[in-house]
PDB file of C-alpha atoms in Angstrom:
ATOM      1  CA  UNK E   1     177.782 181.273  48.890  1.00  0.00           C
ATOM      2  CA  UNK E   2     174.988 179.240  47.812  1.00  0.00           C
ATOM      3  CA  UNK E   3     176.995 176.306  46.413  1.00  0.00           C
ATOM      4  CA  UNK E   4     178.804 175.747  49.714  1.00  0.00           C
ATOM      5  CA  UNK E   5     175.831 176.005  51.697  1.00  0.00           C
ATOM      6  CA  UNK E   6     174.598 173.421  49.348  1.00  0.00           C
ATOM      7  CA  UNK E   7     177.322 171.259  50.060  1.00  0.00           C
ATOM      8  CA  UNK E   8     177.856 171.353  53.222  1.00  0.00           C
ATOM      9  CA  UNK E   9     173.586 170.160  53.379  1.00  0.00           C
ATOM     10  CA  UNK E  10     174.555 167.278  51.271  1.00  0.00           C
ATOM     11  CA  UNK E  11     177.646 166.196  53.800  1.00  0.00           C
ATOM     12  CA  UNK E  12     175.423 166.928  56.666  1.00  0.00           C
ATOM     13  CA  UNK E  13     172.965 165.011  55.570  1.00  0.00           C
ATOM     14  CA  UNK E  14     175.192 162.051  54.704  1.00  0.00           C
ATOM     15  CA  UNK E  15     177.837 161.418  57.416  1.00  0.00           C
ATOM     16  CA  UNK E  16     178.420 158.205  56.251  1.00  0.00           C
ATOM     17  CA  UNK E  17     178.678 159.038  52.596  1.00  0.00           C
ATOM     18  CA  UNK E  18     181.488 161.993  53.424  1.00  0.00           C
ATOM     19  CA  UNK E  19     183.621 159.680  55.397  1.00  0.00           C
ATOM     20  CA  UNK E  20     183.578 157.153  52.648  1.00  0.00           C
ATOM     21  CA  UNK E  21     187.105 156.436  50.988  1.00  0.00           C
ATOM     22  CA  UNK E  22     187.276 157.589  47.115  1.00  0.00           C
ATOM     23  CA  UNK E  23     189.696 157.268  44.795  1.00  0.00           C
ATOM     24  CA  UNK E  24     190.075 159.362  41.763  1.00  0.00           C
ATOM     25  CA  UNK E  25     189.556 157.734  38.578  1.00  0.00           C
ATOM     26  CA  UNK E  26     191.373 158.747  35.264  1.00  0.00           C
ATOM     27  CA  UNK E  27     188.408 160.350  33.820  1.00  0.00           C
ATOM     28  CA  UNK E  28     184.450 160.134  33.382  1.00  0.00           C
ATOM     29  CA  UNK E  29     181.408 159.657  31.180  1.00  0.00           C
ATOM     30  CA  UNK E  30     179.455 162.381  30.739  1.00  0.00           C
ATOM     31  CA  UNK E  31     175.869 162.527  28.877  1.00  0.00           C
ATOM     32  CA  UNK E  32     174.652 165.664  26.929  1.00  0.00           C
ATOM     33  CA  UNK E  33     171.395 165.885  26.060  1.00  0.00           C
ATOM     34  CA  UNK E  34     169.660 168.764  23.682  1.00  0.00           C
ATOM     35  CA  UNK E  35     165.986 169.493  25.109  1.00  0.00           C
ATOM     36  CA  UNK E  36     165.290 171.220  21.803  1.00  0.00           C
ATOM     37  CA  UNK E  37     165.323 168.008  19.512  1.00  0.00           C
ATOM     38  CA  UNK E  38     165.721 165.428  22.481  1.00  0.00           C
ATOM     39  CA  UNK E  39     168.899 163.964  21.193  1.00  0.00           C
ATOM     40  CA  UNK E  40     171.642 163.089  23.802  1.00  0.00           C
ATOM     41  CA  UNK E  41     175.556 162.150  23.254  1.00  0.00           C
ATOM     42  CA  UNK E  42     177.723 160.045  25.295  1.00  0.00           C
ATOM     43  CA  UNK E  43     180.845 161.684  26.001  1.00  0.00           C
ATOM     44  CA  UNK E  44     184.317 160.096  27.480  1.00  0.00           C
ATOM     45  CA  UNK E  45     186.552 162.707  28.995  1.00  0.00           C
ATOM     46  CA  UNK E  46     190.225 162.127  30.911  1.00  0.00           C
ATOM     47  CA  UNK E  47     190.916 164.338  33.524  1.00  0.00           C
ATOM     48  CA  UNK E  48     192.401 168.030  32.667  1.00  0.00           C
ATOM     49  CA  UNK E  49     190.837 167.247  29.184  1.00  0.00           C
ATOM     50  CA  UNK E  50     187.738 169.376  27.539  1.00  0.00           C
ATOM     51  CA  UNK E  51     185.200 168.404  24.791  1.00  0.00           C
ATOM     52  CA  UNK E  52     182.590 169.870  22.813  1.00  0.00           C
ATOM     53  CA  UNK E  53     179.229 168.933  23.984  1.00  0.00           C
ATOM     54  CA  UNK E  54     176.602 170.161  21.382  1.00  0.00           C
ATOM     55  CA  UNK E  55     177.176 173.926  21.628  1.00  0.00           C
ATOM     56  CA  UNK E  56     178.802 173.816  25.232  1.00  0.00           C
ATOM     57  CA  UNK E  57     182.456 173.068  26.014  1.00  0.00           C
ATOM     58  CA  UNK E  58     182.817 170.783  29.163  1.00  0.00           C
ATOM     59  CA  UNK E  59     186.084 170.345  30.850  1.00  0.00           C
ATOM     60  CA  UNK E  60     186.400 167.873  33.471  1.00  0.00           C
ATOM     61  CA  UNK E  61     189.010 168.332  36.621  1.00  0.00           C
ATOM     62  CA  UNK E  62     188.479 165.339  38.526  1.00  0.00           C
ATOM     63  CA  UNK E  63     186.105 161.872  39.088  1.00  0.00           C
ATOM     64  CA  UNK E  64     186.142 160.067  42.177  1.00  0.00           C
ATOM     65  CA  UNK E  65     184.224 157.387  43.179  1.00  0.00           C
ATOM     66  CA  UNK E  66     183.957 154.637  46.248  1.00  0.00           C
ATOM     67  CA  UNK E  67     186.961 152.827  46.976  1.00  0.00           C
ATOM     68  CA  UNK E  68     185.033 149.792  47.663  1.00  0.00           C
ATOM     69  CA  UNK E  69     181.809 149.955  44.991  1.00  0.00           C
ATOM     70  CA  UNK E  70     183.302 151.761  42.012  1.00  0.00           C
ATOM     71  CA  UNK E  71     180.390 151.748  40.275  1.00  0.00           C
ATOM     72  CA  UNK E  72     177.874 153.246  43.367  1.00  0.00           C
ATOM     73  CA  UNK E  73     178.129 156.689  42.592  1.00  0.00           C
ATOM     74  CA  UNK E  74     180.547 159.315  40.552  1.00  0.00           C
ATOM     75  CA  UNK E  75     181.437 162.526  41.731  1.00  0.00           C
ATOM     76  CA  UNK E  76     183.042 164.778  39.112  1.00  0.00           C
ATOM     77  CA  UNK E  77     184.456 168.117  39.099  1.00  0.00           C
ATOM     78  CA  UNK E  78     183.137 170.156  35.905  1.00  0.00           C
ATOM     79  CA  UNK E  79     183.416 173.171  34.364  1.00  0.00           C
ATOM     80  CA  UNK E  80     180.806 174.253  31.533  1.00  0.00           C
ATOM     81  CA  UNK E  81     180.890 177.150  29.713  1.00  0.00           C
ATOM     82  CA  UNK E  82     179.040 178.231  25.975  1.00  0.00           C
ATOM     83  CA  UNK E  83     181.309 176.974  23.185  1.00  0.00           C
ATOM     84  CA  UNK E  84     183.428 179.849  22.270  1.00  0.00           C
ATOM     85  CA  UNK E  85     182.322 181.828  25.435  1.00  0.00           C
ATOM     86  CA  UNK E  86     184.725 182.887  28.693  1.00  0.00           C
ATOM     87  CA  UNK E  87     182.039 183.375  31.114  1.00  0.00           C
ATOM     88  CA  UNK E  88     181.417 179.840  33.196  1.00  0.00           C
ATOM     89  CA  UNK E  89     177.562 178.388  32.911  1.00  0.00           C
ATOM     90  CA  UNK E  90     179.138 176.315  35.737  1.00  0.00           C
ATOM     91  CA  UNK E  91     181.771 175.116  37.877  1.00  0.00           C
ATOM     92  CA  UNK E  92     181.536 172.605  40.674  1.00  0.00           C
ATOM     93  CA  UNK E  93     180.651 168.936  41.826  1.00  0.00           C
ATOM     94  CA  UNK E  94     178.491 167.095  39.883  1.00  0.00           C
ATOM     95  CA  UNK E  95     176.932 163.680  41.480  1.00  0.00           C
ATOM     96  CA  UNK E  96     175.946 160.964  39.360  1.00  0.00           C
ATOM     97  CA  UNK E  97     172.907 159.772  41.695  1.00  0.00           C
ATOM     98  CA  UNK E  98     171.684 163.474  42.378  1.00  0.00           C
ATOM     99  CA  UNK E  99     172.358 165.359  39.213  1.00  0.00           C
ATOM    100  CA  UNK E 100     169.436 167.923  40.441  1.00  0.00           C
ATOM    101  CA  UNK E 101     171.653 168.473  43.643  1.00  0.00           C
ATOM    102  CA  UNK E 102     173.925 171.150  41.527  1.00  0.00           C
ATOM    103  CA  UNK E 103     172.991 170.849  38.110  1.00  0.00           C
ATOM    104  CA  UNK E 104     173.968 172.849  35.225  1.00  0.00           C
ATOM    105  CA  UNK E 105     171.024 176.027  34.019  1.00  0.00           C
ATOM    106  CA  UNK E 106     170.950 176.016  30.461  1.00  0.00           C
ATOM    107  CA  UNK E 107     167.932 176.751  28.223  1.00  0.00           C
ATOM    108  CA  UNK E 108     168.837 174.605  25.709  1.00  0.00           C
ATOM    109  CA  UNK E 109     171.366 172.288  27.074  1.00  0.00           C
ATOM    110  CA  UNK E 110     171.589 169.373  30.579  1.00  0.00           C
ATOM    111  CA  UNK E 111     174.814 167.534  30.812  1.00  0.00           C
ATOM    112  CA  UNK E 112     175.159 165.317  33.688  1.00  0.00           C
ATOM    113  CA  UNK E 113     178.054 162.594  35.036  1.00  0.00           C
ATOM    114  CA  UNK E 114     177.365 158.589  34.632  1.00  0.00           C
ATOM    115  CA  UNK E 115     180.220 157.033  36.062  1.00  0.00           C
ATOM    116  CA  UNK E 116     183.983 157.352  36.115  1.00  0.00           C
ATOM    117  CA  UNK E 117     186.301 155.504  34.234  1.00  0.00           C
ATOM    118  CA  UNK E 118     188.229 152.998  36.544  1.00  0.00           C
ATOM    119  CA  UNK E 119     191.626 152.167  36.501  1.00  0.00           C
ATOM    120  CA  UNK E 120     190.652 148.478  35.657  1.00  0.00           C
ATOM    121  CA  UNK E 121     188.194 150.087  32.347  1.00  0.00           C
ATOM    122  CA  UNK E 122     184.989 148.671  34.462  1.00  0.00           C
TER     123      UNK E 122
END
């Protein structure tokens, strides 16, 4: 209940932003980052296709991004769950400008969207 509330805010509070056109792009890259030693990864994911990120397995469903700016913002659909595990850590939008808008709660563990991959590799 919280997450819609959430979004609905966030498209509330941008009415130009949700009647923007997106288009999906064939995947995203994601950064991990370990808070324990500070080291962070770069990862490249396609759509429908999951990765280890340090000790958390990240599967991304969709990125979209704005028709005309393709590199303004990302949008990507993620879900995040403890390598091995079943139970999600989460599963919803992440936005590449906000990442704090509906981030991921892990002690040890962020992982957050850059960009999506374009059709054109920009």
């Amino acid at each position: 209940m919280k997450r819609y509330a959430l979004i609905a805010a966030i498209l509330a509070a941008s009415g130009v932003a949700a009647q923007q056109k997106v288009q999906s792009g064939p995947g995203a890259m994601l950064r991990g980052l370990d808070k324990v030693n500070g080291q962070t990864v770069d990862v490249e994911l396609q759509n429908g296709q999951s990765k280890t990120v340090f000790g958390l397995d990240v599967a991304l469903g969709d990125c979209r991004y704005p028709s005309d700016n393709p590199t303004g913002d990302a949008f990507a659909y993620l879900t995040i769950w403890e390598q091995g595990g079943t139970d999600q850590l989460f599963d919803g939008w992440m936005i590449a400008t906000s990442p704090a808008l509906n981030a991921l709660d892990h002690s040890r563990y962020d992982v957050w969207v850059i960009r999506c991959i374009t059709p054109s590799g920009d």
